[in-house]
């Protein structure tokens, strides 16, 4: 038998039992502490409840006495001794609406009150008449001022429109003059070009008629036996110099023709460009004038809207504030009445 192993197991067993016993004792002590705390809390709660009940009783005894209750007057033994007359004065707080002890027109200072009310009504009537006259005067002044401002705005608008019409007519007249001048220049240029072309054609025909091609110059086939003789079998027309001169003249004419066509094309492009620029400038001017007219019309509409809003606000004030205090027949019918 391994005695050392058995001793080790016994020792571990004792250590485990001692640890378990210590843990159980710790748990028992904690449970005792918790039970003690619970007892103290229960005792504190009972004392608190007792103190609250005592405070409630003291409060009811000191501040909620039977004579302070609303229905105490029904069972008060001293009610007859404490009773007072039903009405001491007009301002008696006991004369409530539900008491039916004081009615409309039955106050003690009835005559003084009626005199004061009549004087007050007379002052109110005079004040309303004065307010009505002042309101009519203000309304008339506002209407006159509004009509005057509207007439001035209309006159300014008409003057501006007249100036715009004059400027538009001036621009149209200037455009017509410019177009008329351009058309006259175009007609004159075409006439000059036609004359130049006719002259060139005549020069070309004359050159061809007087040239060596059609005249058949006899010097091309001059015989050695004399200038009056022509070697018919050797004559082949004009010589090289003559042919080169003719070809050079033709090339010059072709180049001149091309130059004239290019100039005509440039003049036509320039004319189209100027026409487009003039039309564009006229369109920009019209748009600018339309924008100005629209802005001025919008400004005029805004001014008219503001004046109209001010007029409406003034009418609303006169209708709801100044003229809303007219007394009706029901107001006068409540005096000199009695329920008896």
Short mmCIF file of C-alpha atoms in Angstrom, two decimals, residues 62-302:
data_model
loop_
_atom_site.label_atom_id
_atom_site.label_comp_id
_atom_site.label_asym_id
_atom_site.label_seq_id
_atom_site.Cartn_x
_atom_site.Cartn_y
_atom_site.Cartn_z
CA UNK A 62 -54.88 71.69 13.79
CA UNK A 63 -55.84 72.61 10.22
CA UNK A 64 -58.98 70.62 9.37
CA UNK A 65 -61.30 71.56 12.19
CA UNK A 66 -65.03 70.99 11.77
CA UNK A 67 -65.77 74.73 11.67
CA UNK A 68 -63.51 75.14 8.61
CA UNK A 69 -65.50 72.70 6.50
CA UNK A 70 -67.75 73.92 3.75
CA UNK A 71 -70.89 72.19 5.08
CA UNK A 72 -70.32 73.21 8.75
CA UNK A 73 -72.93 75.98 8.49
CA UNK A 74 -75.63 73.30 8.15
CA UNK A 75 -74.91 71.89 11.62
CA UNK A 76 -73.40 74.90 13.40
CA UNK A 77 -75.10 75.35 16.82
CA UNK A 78 -74.23 79.07 16.79
CA UNK A 79 -75.71 79.67 13.30
CA UNK A 80 -78.52 81.95 14.47
CA UNK A 81 -76.17 84.07 16.56
CA UNK A 82 -73.70 84.42 13.71
CA UNK A 83 -76.35 85.18 11.10
CA UNK A 84 -76.29 88.68 9.51
CA UNK A 85 -78.72 90.62 7.36
CA UNK A 86 -79.09 89.38 3.78
CA UNK A 87 -77.64 92.56 2.23
CA UNK A 88 -75.53 95.26 3.81
CA UNK A 89 -74.35 97.13 0.67
CA UNK A 90 -74.06 96.79 -3.10
CA UNK A 91 -70.52 95.36 -2.71
CA UNK A 92 -71.49 92.73 -0.15
CA UNK A 93 -69.55 89.53 -1.08
CA UNK A 94 -72.51 87.42 0.06
CA UNK A 95 -74.70 88.80 -2.73
CA UNK A 96 -73.69 86.16 -5.26
CA UNK A 97 -75.46 85.26 -8.49
CA UNK A 98 -76.89 82.05 -7.07
CA UNK A 99 -78.16 83.87 -3.94
CA UNK A 100 -80.84 85.81 -5.93
CA UNK A 101 -80.53 88.73 -3.48
CA UNK A 102 -79.48 91.41 -5.96
CA UNK A 103 -80.86 91.90 -9.49
CA UNK A 104 -80.02 94.14 -12.42
CA UNK A 105 -81.07 97.73 -11.74
CA UNK A 106 -81.74 97.27 -7.99
CA UNK A 107 -78.51 98.78 -6.64
CA UNK A 108 -78.64 101.49 -3.98
CA UNK A 109 -77.02 104.20 -6.12
CA UNK A 110 -79.41 103.70 -9.03
CA UNK A 111 -80.02 107.42 -9.78
CA UNK A 112 -76.34 108.38 -9.70
CA UNK A 113 -75.49 105.41 -11.87
CA UNK A 114 -78.16 106.25 -14.45
CA UNK A 115 -76.95 109.87 -14.61
CA UNK A 116 -73.37 108.74 -15.07
CA UNK A 117 -74.37 106.22 -17.76
CA UNK A 118 -76.33 108.82 -19.71
CA UNK A 119 -73.35 111.21 -19.59
CA UNK A 120 -71.05 108.39 -20.64
CA UNK A 121 -73.33 107.41 -23.54
CA UNK A 122 -73.44 111.02 -24.70
CA UNK A 123 -69.63 111.24 -24.63
CA UNK A 124 -69.36 107.94 -26.48
CA UNK A 125 -71.79 109.11 -29.15
CA UNK A 126 -69.90 112.39 -29.65
CA UNK A 127 -66.59 110.53 -29.77
CA UNK A 128 -67.97 108.08 -32.37
CA UNK A 129 -69.22 110.98 -34.49
CA UNK A 130 -65.80 112.64 -34.31
CA UNK A 131 -64.09 109.35 -35.17
CA UNK A 132 -66.46 108.82 -38.08
CA UNK A 133 -65.79 112.29 -39.48
CA UNK A 134 -62.01 111.83 -39.08
CA UNK A 135 -62.20 108.42 -40.75
CA UNK A 136 -64.15 109.86 -43.68
CA UNK A 137 -61.60 112.68 -44.02
CA UNK A 138 -58.70 110.21 -43.90
CA UNK A 139 -60.45 107.96 -46.42
CA UNK A 140 -61.01 110.89 -48.78
CA UNK A 141 -57.40 112.03 -48.40
CA UNK A 142 -56.12 108.50 -49.04
CA UNK A 143 -58.35 108.14 -52.13
CA UNK A 144 -57.20 111.50 -53.49
CA UNK A 145 -53.57 110.61 -52.88
CA UNK A 146 -54.05 107.21 -54.49
CA UNK A 147 -55.73 108.77 -57.56
CA UNK A 148 -52.97 111.38 -57.82
CA UNK A 149 -50.22 108.77 -57.61
CA UNK A 150 -51.99 106.57 -60.14
CA UNK A 151 -52.37 109.47 -62.58
CA UNK A 152 -48.69 110.39 -62.18
CA UNK A 153 -47.64 106.78 -62.78
CA UNK A 154 -49.87 106.55 -65.85
CA UNK A 155 -48.42 109.80 -67.21
CA UNK A 156 -44.87 108.57 -66.62
CA UNK A 157 -45.71 105.28 -68.30
CA UNK A 158 -47.23 107.03 -71.32
CA UNK A 159 -44.22 109.34 -71.60
CA UNK A 160 -41.86 106.37 -71.44
CA UNK A 161 -43.88 104.52 -74.07
CA UNK A 162 -43.82 107.60 -76.30
CA UNK A 163 -40.03 107.84 -75.96
CA UNK A 164 -39.71 104.15 -76.74
CA UNK A 165 -41.90 104.54 -79.83
CA UNK A 166 -39.78 107.48 -81.00
CA UNK A 167 -36.54 105.57 -80.45
CA UNK A 168 -38.00 102.52 -82.22
CA UNK A 169 -39.07 104.67 -85.18
CA UNK A 170 -35.61 106.26 -85.29
CA UNK A 171 -33.97 102.83 -85.28
CA UNK A 172 -36.33 101.61 -88.01
CA UNK A 173 -35.63 104.73 -90.12
CA UNK A 174 -31.87 104.29 -89.66
CA UNK A 175 -32.16 100.62 -90.60
CA UNK A 176 -34.20 101.46 -93.70
CA UNK A 177 -31.64 104.10 -94.76
CA UNK A 178 -28.80 101.66 -94.23
CA UNK A 179 -30.60 98.93 -96.21
CA UNK A 180 -31.42 101.43 -98.98
CA UNK A 181 -27.75 102.50 -99.15
CA UNK A 182 -26.58 98.91 -99.21
CA UNK A 183 -29.07 98.06 -101.98
CA UNK A 184 -27.91 101.06 -104.06
CA UNK A 185 -24.27 100.07 -103.56
CA UNK A 186 -25.12 96.50 -104.59
CA UNK A 187 -26.89 97.70 -107.77
CA UNK A 188 -23.99 100.03 -108.64
CA UNK A 189 -21.45 97.27 -108.02
CA UNK A 190 -23.37 94.84 -110.21
CA UNK A 191 -23.59 97.45 -112.97
CA UNK A 192 -19.84 98.11 -112.82
CA UNK A 193 -19.13 94.39 -112.80
CA UNK A 194 -21.37 93.94 -115.84
CA UNK A 195 -19.62 96.80 -117.68
CA UNK A 196 -16.22 95.39 -116.76
CA UNK A 197 -17.24 91.94 -117.93
CA UNK A 198 -18.60 93.33 -121.24
CA UNK A 199 -15.37 95.28 -121.78
CA UNK A 200 -13.28 92.21 -121.02
CA UNK A 201 -15.37 90.11 -123.41
CA UNK A 202 -14.97 92.73 -126.16
CA UNK A 203 -11.23 92.91 -125.51
CA UNK A 204 -11.01 89.15 -125.67
CA UNK A 205 -12.96 89.01 -128.95
CA UNK A 206 -10.86 91.79 -130.42
CA UNK A 207 -7.68 90.05 -129.29
CA UNK A 208 -8.82 86.81 -130.85
CA UNK A 209 -9.81 88.52 -134.12
CA UNK A 210 -6.54 90.43 -134.34
CA UNK A 211 -4.33 87.63 -133.06
CA UNK A 212 -2.22 85.24 -135.03
CA UNK A 213 -4.63 82.36 -134.50
CA UNK A 214 -7.38 83.68 -136.76
CA UNK A 215 -5.37 86.01 -138.97
CA UNK A 216 -2.93 83.25 -140.01
CA UNK A 217 0.21 85.36 -140.08
CA UNK A 218 2.19 84.52 -143.24
CA UNK A 219 5.50 85.08 -141.45
CA UNK A 220 5.20 81.67 -139.95
CA UNK A 221 5.99 80.02 -143.29
CA UNK A 222 8.26 82.58 -144.93
CA UNK A 223 10.17 81.07 -147.82
CA UNK A 224 13.81 81.72 -148.54
CA UNK A 225 12.85 82.91 -151.95
CA UNK A 226 10.98 85.89 -150.59
CA UNK A 227 8.40 87.03 -148.11
CA UNK A 228 5.73 86.93 -150.73
CA UNK A 229 6.03 83.18 -150.94
CA UNK A 230 4.76 80.70 -148.41
CA UNK A 231 5.90 77.13 -148.04
CA UNK A 232 2.55 75.50 -147.87
CA UNK A 233 3.80 72.10 -146.91
CA UNK A 234 5.71 73.52 -143.93
CA UNK A 235 3.21 76.00 -142.60
CA UNK A 236 1.53 74.56 -139.49
CA UNK A 237 -0.03 77.57 -138.05
CA UNK A 238 1.40 79.93 -135.46
CA UNK A 239 4.86 79.63 -133.94
CA UNK A 240 5.67 78.71 -130.33
CA UNK A 241 6.05 82.28 -129.14
CA UNK A 242 2.68 83.17 -130.52
CA UNK A 243 1.15 80.08 -128.97
CA UNK A 244 2.83 80.82 -125.63
CA UNK A 245 1.63 84.42 -125.78
CA UNK A 246 -1.93 83.20 -126.40
CA UNK A 247 -1.72 80.63 -123.63
CA UNK A 248 -0.26 83.23 -121.25
CA UNK A 249 -3.08 85.63 -122.12
CA UNK A 250 -5.62 82.87 -121.54
CA UNK A 251 -4.06 82.00 -118.17
CA UNK A 252 -4.12 85.66 -117.18
CA UNK A 253 -7.78 85.85 -118.17
CA UNK A 254 -8.53 82.71 -116.16
CA UNK A 255 -6.71 84.12 -113.13
CA UNK A 256 -8.50 87.44 -113.55
CA UNK A 257 -11.81 85.59 -113.77
CA UNK A 258 -11.01 83.64 -110.61
CA UNK A 259 -9.95 86.83 -108.86
CA UNK A 260 -13.19 88.54 -109.85
CA UNK A 261 -15.23 85.56 -108.64
CA UNK A 262 -13.34 85.52 -105.33
CA UNK A 263 -13.92 89.24 -104.85
CA UNK A 264 -17.59 88.79 -105.66
CA UNK A 265 -17.80 85.91 -103.17
CA UNK A 266 -16.08 88.03 -100.47
CA UNK A 267 -18.40 90.96 -101.16
CA UNK A 268 -21.41 88.65 -100.93
CA UNK A 269 -20.13 87.15 -97.66
CA UNK A 270 -19.45 90.63 -96.26
CA UNK A 271 -22.92 91.75 -97.32
CA UNK A 272 -24.48 88.68 -95.65
CA UNK A 273 -22.42 89.24 -92.51
CA UNK A 274 -23.47 92.88 -92.31
CA UNK A 275 -27.11 91.93 -92.88
CA UNK A 276 -26.94 89.28 -90.14
CA UNK A 277 -25.25 91.71 -87.75
CA UNK A 278 -27.84 94.38 -88.47
CA UNK A 279 -30.70 91.91 -87.95
CA UNK A 280 -29.07 90.61 -84.75
CA UNK A 281 -28.55 94.12 -83.40
CA UNK A 282 -32.16 94.96 -84.18
CA UNK A 283 -33.33 91.75 -82.46
CA UNK A 284 -31.15 92.47 -79.38
CA UNK A 285 -32.52 96.02 -79.23
CA UNK A 286 -36.11 94.78 -79.43
CA UNK A 287 -35.49 92.19 -76.69
CA UNK A 288 -33.85 94.83 -74.51
CA UNK A 289 -36.81 97.15 -75.01
CA UNK A 290 -39.25 94.32 -74.27
CA UNK A 291 -37.33 93.44 -71.09
CA UNK A 292 -37.38 97.09 -69.99
CA UNK A 293 -41.13 97.30 -70.70
CA UNK A 294 -41.72 94.10 -68.74
CA UNK A 295 -39.64 95.32 -65.78
CA UNK A 296 -41.39 98.69 -65.75
CA UNK A 297 -44.79 97.01 -66.01
CA UNK A 298 -43.85 94.62 -63.17
CA UNK A 299 -42.66 97.54 -61.02
CA UNK A 300 -45.92 99.38 -61.76
CA UNK A 301 -47.93 96.27 -60.86
CA UNK A 302 -45.99 95.89 -57.59
#
